[in-house]
Coordinates of C-alpha atoms (C1' of nucleotides) in Angstrom, one line a residue:
Chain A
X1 CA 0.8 -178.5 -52.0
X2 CA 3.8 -180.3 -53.7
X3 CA 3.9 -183.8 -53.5
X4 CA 7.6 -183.4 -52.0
X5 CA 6.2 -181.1 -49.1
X6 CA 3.6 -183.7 -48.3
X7 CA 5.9 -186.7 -47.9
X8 CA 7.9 -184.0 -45.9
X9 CA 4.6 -184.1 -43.4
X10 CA 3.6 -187.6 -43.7
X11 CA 7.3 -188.4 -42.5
X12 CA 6.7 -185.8 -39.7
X13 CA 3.4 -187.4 -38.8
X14 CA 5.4 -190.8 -38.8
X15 CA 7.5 -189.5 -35.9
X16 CA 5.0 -187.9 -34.1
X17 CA 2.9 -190.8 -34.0
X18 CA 5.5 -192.7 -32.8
X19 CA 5.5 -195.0 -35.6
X20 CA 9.3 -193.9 -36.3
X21 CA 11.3 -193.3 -32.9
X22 CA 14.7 -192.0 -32.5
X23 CA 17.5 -194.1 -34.3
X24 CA 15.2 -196.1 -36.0
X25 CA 15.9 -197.2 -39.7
X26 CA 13.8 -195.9 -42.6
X27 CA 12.6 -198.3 -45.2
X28 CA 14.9 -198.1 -48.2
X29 CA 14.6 -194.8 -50.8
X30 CA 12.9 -197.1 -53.6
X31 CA 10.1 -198.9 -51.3
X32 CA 9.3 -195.6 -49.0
X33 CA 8.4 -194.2 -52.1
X34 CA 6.0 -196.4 -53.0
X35 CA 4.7 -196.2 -49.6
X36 CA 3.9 -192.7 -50.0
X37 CA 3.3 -193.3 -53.3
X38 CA 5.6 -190.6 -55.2
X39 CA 8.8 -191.6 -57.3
X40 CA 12.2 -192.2 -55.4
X41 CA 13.4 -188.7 -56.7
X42 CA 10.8 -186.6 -55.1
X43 CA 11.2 -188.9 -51.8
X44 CA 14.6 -187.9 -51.8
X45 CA 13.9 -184.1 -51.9
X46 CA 11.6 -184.9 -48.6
X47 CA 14.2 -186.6 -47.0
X48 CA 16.8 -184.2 -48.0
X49 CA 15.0 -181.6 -46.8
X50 CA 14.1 -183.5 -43.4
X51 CA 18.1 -184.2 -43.1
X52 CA 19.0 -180.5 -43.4
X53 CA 17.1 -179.8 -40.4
X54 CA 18.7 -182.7 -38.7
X55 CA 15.2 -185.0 -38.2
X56 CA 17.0 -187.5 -40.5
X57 CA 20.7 -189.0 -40.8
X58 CA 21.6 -190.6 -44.4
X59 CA 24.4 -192.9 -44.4
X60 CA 25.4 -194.1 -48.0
X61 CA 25.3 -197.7 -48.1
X62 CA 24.1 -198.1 -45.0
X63 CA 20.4 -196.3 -44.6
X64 CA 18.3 -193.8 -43.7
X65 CA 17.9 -192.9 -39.5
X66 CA 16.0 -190.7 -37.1
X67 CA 18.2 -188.8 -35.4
X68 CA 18.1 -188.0 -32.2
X69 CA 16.0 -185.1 -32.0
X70 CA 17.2 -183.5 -29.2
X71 CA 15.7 -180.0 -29.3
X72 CA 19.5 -178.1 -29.1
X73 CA 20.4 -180.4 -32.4
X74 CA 17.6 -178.9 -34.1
X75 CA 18.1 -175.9 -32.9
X76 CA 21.4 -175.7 -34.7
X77 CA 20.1 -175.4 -38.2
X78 CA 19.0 -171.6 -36.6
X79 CA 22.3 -170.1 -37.1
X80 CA 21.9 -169.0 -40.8
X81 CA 18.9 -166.2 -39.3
X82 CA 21.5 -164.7 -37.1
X83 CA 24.0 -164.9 -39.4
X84 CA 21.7 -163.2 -42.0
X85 CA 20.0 -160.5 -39.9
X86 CA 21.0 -157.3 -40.1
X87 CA 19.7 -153.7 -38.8
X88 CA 16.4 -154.3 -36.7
X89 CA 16.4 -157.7 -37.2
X90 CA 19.8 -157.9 -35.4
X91 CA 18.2 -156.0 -32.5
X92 CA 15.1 -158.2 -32.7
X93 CA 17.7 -161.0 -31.5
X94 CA 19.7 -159.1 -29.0
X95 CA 16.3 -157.5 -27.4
X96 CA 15.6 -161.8 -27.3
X97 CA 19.1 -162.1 -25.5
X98 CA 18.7 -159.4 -23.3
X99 CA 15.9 -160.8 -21.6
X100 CA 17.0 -164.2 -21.5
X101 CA 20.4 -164.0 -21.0
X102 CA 20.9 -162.3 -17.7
X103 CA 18.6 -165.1 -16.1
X104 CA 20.8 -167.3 -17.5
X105 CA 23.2 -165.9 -15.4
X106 CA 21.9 -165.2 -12.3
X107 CA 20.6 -169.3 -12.2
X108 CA 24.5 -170.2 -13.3
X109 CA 25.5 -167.8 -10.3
X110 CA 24.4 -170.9 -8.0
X111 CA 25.9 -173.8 -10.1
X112 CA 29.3 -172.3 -11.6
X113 CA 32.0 -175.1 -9.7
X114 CA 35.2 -173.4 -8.5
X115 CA 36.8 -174.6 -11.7
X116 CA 34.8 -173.1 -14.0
X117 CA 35.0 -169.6 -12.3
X118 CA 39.0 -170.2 -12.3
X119 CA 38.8 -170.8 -16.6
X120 CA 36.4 -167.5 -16.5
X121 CA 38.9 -165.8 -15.0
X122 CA 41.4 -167.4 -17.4
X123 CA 39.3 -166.4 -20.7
X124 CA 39.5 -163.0 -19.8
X125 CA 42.8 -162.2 -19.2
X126 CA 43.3 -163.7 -22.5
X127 CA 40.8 -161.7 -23.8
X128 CA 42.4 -158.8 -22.7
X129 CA 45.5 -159.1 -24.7
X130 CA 43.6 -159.7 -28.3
X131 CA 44.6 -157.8 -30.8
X132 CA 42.1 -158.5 -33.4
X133 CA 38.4 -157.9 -33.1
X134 CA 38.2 -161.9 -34.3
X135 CA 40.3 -162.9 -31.2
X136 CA 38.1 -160.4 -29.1
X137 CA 34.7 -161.8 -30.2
X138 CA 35.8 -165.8 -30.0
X139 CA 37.1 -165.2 -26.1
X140 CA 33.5 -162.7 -25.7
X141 CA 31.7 -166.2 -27.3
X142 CA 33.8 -168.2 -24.8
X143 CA 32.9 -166.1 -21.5
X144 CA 29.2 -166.2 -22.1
X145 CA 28.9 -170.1 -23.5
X146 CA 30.9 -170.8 -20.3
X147 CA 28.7 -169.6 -17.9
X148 CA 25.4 -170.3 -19.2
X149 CA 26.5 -174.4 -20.0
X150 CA 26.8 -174.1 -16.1
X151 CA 22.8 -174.1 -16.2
X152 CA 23.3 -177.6 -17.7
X153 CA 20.1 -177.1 -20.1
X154 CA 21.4 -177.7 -23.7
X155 CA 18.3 -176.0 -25.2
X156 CA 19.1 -172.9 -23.2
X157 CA 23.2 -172.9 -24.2
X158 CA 22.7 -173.1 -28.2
X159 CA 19.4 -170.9 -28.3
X160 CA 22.1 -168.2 -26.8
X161 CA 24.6 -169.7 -29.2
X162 CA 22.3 -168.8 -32.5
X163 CA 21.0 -165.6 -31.0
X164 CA 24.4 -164.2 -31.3
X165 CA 27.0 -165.7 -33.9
X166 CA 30.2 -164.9 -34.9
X167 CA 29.5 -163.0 -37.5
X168 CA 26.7 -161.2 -36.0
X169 CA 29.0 -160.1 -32.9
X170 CA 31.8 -159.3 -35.2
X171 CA 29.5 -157.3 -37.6
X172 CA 28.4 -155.7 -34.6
X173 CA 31.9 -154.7 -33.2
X174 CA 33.1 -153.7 -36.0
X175 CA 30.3 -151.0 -36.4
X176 CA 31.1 -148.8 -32.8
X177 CA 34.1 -147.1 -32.4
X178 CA 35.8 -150.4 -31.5
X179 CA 38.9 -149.4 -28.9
X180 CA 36.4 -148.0 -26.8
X181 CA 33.5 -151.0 -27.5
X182 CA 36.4 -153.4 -26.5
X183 CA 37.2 -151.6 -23.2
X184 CA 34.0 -151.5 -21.8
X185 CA 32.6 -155.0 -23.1
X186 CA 36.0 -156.1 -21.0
X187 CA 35.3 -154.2 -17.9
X188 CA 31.3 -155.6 -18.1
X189 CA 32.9 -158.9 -18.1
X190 CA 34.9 -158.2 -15.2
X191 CA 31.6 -157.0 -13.0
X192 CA 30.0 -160.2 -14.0
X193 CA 32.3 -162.5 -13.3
X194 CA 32.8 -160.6 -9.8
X195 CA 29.1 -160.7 -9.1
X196 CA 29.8 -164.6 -10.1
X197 CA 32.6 -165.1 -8.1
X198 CA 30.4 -164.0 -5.0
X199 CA 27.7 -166.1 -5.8
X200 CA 25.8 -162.7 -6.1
X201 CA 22.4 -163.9 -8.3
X202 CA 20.6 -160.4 -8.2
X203 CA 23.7 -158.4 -8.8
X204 CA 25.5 -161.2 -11.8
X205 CA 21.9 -160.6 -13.4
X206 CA 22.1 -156.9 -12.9
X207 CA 25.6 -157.1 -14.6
X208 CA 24.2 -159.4 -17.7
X209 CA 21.4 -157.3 -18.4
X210 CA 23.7 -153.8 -18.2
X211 CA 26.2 -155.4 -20.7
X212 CA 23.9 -156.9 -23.3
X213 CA 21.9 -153.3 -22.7
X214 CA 25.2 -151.5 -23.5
X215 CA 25.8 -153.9 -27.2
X216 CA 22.1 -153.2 -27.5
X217 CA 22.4 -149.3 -27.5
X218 CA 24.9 -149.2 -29.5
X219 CA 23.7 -151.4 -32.1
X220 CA 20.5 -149.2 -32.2
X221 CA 22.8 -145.7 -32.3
X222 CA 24.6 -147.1 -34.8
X223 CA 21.5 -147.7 -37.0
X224 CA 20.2 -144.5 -36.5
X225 CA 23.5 -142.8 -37.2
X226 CA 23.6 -144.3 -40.4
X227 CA 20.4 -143.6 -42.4
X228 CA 21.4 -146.2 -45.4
X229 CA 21.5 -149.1 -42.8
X230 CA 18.4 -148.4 -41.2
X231 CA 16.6 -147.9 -44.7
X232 CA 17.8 -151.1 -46.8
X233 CA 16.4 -152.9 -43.5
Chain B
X1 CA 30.6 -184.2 -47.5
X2 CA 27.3 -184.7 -50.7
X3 CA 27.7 -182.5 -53.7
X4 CA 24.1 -181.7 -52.8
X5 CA 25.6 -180.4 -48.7
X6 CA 27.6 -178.2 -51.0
X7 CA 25.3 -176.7 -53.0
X8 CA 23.4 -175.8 -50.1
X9 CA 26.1 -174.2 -48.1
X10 CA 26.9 -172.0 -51.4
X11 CA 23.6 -170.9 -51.9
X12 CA 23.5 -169.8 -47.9
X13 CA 27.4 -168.1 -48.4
X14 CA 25.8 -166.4 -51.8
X15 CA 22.9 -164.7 -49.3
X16 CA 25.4 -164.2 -47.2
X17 CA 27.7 -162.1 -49.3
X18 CA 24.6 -160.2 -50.5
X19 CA 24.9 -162.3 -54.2
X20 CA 21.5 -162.5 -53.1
X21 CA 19.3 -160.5 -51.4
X22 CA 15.9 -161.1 -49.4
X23 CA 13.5 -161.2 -52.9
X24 CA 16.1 -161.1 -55.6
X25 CA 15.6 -164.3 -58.1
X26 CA 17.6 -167.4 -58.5
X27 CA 19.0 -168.5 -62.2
X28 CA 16.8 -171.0 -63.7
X29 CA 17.7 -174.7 -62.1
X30 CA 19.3 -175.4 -64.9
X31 CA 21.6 -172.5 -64.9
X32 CA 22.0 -172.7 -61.9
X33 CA 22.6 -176.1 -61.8
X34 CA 25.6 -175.7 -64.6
X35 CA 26.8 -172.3 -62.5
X36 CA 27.6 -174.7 -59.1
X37 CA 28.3 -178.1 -61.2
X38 CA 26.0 -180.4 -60.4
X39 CA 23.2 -182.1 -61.9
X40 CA 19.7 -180.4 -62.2
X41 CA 18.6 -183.2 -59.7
X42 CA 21.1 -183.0 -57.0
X43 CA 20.5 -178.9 -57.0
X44 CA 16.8 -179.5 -57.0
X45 CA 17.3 -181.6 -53.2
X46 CA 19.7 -178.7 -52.4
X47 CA 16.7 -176.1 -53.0
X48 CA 14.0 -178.1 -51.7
X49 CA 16.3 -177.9 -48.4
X50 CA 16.1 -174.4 -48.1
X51 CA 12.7 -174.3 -49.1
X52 CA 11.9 -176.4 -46.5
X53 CA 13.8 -174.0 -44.3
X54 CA 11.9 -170.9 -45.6
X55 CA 15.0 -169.7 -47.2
X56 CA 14.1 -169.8 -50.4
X57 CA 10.7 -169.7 -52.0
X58 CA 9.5 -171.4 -55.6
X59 CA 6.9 -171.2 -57.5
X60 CA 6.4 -173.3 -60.3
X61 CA 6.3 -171.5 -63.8
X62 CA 7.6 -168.7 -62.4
X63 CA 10.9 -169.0 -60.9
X64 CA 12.8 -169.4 -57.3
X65 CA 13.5 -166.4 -55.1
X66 CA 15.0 -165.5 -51.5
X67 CA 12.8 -164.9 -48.9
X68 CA 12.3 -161.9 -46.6
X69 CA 14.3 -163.8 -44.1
X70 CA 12.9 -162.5 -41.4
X71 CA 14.3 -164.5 -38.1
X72 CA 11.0 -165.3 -36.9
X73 CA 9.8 -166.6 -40.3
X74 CA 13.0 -168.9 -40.1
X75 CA 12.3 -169.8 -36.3
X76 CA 9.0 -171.4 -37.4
X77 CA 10.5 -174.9 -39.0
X78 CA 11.2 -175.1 -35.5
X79 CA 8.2 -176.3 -34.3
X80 CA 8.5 -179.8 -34.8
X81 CA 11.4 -179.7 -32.2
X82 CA 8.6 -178.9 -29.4
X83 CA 6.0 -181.1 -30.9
X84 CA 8.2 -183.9 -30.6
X85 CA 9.9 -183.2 -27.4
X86 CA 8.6 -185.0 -24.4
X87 CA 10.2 -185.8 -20.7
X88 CA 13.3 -184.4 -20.0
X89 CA 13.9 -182.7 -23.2
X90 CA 10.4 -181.2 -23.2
X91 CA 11.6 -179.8 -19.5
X92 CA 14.5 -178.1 -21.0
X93 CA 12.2 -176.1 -23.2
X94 CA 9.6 -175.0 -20.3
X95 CA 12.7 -174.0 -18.5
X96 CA 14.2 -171.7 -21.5
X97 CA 10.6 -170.5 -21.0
X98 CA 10.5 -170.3 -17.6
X99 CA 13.8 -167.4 -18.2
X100 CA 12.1 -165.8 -20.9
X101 CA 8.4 -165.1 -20.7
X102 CA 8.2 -163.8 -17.3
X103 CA 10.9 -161.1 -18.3
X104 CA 9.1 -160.4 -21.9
X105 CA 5.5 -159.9 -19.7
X106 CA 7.1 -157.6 -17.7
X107 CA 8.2 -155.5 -20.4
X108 CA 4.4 -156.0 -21.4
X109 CA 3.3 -154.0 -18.0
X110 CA 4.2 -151.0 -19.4
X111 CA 2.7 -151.2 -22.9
X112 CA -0.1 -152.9 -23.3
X113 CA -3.0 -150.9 -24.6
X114 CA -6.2 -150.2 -22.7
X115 CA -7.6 -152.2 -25.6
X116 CA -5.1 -155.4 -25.2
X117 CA -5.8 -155.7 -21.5
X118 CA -9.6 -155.8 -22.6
X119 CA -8.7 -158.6 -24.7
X120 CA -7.0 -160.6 -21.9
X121 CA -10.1 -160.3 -20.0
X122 CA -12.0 -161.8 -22.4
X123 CA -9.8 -164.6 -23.1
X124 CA -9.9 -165.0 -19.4
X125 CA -13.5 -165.1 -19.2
X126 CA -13.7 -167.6 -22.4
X127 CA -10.7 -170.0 -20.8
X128 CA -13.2 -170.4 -17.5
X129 CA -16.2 -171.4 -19.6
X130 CA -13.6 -173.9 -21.4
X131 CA -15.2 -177.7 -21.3
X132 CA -12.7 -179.8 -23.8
X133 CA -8.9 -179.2 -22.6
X134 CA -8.1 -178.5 -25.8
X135 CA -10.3 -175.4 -25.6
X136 CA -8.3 -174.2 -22.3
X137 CA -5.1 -175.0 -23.9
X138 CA -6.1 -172.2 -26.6
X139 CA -7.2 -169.9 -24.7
X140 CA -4.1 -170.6 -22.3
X141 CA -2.0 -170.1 -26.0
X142 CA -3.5 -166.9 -26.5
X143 CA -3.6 -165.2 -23.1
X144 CA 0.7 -165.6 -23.1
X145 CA 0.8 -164.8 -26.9
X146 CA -1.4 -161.5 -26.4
X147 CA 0.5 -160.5 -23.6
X148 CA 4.2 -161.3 -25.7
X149 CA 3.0 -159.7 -28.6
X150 CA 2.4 -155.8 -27.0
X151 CA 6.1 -156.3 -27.0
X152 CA 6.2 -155.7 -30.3
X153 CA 9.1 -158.2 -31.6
X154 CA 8.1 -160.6 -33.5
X155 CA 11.2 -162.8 -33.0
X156 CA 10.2 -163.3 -29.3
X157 CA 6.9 -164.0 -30.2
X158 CA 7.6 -166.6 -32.4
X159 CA 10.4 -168.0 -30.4
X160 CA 7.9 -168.3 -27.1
X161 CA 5.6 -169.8 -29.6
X162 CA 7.5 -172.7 -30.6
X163 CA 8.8 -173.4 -27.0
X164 CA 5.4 -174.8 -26.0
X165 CA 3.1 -175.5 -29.4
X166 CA -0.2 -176.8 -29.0
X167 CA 0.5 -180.6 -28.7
X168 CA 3.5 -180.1 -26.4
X169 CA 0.6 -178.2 -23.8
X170 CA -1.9 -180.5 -24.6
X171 CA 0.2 -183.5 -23.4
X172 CA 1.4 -181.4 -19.9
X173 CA -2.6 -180.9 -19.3
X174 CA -3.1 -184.5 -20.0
X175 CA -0.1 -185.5 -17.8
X176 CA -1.7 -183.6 -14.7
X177 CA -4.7 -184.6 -12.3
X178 CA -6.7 -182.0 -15.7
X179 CA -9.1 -180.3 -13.4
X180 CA -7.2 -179.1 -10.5
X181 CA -4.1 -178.0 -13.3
X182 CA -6.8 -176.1 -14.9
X183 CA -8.0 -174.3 -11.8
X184 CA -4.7 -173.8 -10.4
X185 CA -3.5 -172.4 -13.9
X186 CA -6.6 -170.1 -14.2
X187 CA -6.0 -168.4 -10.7
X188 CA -2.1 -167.6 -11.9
X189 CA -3.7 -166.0 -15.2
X190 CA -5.7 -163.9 -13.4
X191 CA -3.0 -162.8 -11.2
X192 CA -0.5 -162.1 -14.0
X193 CA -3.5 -159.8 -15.6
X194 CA -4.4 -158.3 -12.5
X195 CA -0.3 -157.5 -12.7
X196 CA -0.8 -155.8 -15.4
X197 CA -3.9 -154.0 -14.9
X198 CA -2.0 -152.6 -12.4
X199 CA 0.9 -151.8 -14.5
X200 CA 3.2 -153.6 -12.0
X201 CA 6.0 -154.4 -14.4
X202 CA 7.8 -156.3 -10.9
X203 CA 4.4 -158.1 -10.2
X204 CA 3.9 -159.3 -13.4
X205 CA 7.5 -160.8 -13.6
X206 CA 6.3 -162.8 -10.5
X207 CA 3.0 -164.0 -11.2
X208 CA 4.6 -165.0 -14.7
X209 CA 7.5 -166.5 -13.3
X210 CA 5.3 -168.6 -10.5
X211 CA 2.6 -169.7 -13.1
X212 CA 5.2 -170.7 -15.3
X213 CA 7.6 -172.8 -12.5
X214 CA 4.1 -174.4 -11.5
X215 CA 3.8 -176.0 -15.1
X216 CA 7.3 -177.3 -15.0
X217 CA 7.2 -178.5 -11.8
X218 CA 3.5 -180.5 -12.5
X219 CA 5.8 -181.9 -15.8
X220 CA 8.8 -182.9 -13.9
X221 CA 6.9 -184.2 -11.3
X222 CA 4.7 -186.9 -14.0
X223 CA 8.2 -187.8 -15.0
X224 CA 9.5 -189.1 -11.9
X225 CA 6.1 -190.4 -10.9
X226 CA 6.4 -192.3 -13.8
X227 CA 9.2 -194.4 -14.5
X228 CA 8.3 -195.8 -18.1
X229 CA 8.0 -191.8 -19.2
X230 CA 11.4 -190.8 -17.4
X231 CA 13.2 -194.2 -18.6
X232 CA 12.2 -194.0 -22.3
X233 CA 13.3 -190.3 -22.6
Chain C
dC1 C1' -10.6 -147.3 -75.6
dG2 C1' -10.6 -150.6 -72.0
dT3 C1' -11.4 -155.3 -70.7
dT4 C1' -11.4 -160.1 -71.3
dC5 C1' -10.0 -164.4 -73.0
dG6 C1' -6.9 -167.6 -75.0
dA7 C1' -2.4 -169.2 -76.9
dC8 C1' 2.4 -169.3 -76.0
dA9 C1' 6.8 -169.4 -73.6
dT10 C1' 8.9 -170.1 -69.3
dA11 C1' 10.2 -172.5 -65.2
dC12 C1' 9.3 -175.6 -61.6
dA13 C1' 7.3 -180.6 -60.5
dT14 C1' 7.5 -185.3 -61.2
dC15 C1' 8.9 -189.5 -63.1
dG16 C1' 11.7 -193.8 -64.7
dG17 C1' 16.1 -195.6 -65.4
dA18 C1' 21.2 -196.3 -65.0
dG19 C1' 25.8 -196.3 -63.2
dG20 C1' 29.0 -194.8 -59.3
dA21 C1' 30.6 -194.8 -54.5
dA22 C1' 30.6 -195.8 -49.6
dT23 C1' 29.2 -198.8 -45.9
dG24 C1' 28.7 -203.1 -43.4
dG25 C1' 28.9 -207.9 -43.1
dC26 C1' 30.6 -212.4 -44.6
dC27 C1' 34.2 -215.5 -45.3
dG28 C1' 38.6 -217.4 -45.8
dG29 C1' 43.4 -217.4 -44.4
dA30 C1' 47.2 -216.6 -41.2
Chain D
dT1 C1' 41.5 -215.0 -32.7
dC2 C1' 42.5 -211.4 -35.8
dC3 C1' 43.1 -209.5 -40.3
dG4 C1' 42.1 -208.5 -45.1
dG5 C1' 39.5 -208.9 -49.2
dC6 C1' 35.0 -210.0 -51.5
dC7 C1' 30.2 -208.8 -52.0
dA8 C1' 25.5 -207.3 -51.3
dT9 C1' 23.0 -203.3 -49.9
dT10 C1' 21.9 -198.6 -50.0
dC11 C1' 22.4 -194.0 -50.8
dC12 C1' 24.5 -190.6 -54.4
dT13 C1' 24.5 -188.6 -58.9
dC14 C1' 23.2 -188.0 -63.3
dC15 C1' 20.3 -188.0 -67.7
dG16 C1' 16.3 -187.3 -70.5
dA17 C1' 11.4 -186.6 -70.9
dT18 C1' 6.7 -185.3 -69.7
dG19 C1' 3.3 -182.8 -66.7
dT20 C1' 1.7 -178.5 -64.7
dA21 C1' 1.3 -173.8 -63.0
dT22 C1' 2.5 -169.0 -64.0
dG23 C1' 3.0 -164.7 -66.5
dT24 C1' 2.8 -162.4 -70.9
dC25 C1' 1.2 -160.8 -75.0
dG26 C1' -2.0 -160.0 -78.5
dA27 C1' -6.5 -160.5 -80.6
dA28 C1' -11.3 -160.2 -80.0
dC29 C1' -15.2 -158.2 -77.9
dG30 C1' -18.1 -154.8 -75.5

DNA sequence: CGTTCGACATACATCGGAGGAATGGCCGGA
DNA sequence: TCCGGCCATTCCTCCGATGTATGTCGAACG
């Protein structure tokens, strides 16, 4: 292995074992280096590489940190293999949501406060009068963030977040006769947010799992339909 | 925001225009080094990045390429996040869990092979002969991974993976009074298999779902029992 | 004729050094 | 006390050069 990926580890071990704890400082570039005895160039490909994935914070001038590593942060780095995944990966992802999502739900069912159940309502009547799939999708991200963030479990709301970006929904959107998509996403919404509105866990998980189902299917139709998608996947 | 941030968003936006495909090779550093304008150095942290990220893949004397991006290949840096969550963060992820497997081992009920459920009873049968907790913990691994797996998607697999990695269990054992955890945790395997024995997709969701809530609640129960743990998380 | 081995070109890996730029703290003046 | 400029620290960027692994191509051998 390259000298670069083991400083990577060694820098990983140094958290793990505690001896490097959120927030705290790095030794400067020049004398970490000759800690882990590899030039400052190479260190700074490890500790590039660990501040891509958000383990570390470089400041110029100031130093090198830990960051927080809250699991959600990290989490956040996910988004480019949503964004990227196309044909069966895609479903891969929504088959993910499908069976995690609709829990989500049904536990926000419990916790949703009158006021958030009031901006539901709010999001989709604006949803309603979008006129461009973008403006569709960002109020379809808004309805679901909403309700799961209820759950109050920031692992749980950006793991949803990745499984299904913007570009992924839009991609998707765009690829089913879209009118109709838009019409029945809307009146999906509508039965979950009733179910919510009754503090109805069974049936608001019933809902979830019926909409994400119905994106699903289409998804996979739409693959099938079209022989080139499914083959360069 | 670092010419090096830069190159790295380009190189993602030139995968995600389909400049570059899953395989398809990268100019030369140096080329591409003059192509985004910056120095050979600065794009070498930029690749090491992605590397890191399993984005990209290089091999020295031949040349840098794109990997198959696959989602669950990507979800793997993520283990770190687990291995280095603990208290209330490391509750967050048994909770995502908590949503997640119990609906995935359902879906298991109905297709696991006569073969796979032969398996399980093996493991079963190893896990109670288990005399280091680190031998239960890996049977306890692959019990849940064997079941997830007849699923057939390799993004869940992965993603239940990283939610609870070896050391992450290994430190909820320890955490517990170990031999009445292991007992209790033994009798709610055997249930879920029996479950699935049966092919009682509803069962299964249950026994999962109880086994699973009974590790979370041990966990969150050590945290409040101890206020040094909850304080310093 | 097929196989093997070695030399060569290619491309990444690592290094040392140097100047630029941003941050934070110190200090003096109002 | 507050404000603004000076200055040390630290990361950012670049250059040039050498080391090392990989793949290729051709010659030698069985």
């Amino acid at each position: 292995m390259a000298l670069t990926d083991e400083a990577i580890d060694k820098i990983k071990a140094m958290i793990l074992d505690g001896e490097l704890t959120p927030g705290s400082r790095l030794p400067k570039e020049e004398i970490l280096a000759g800690q882990l005895g590899l030039s400052r160039n190479s260190l700074r490909e490890a500790v590039r590489a660990l501040t891509a994935m958000r383990i570390l914070i470089t400041r110029q001038g100031d130093g090198t940190y830990v960051s927080s590593l809250e699991p959600h942060l990290l989490l956040e780095s996910l988004s480019f293999a949503a964004d990227v995944s196309q044909g069966r990966t895609a479903l891969q992802l929504l088959q993910v949501r499908r069976l995690l999502e609709p829990q989500a739900t049904g536990l926000a069912a419990a916790l949703l406060m009158p006021e958030d159940l009031q901006e539901l309502r709010d999001i989709l009547d604006r949803s309603r009068a979008a006129t461009t799939v973008e403006e569709f999708v960002a109020h379809d991200i808004a309805f679901h963030l909403r309700i799961v963030e209820a759950v109050g479990n920031p692992v749980l709301s950006m793991l949803l977040r990745v499984l299904s970006t913007r570009t992924q929904r839009v991609r998707i959107v765009r690829g089913s006769r879209t009118r109709h998509a838009l019409d029945n996403a809307h009146q999906d919404h509508e039965q979950i947010l009733g179910a919510l509105q009754s503090r109805d866990a069974l049936l608001a998980v019933s809902a979830a799992t019926v909409h994400i189902t119905a994106v699903e299917q289409w998804l996979a139709a739409s693959l099938s339909d079209d022989p080139l998608r499914a083959i360069d996947d």
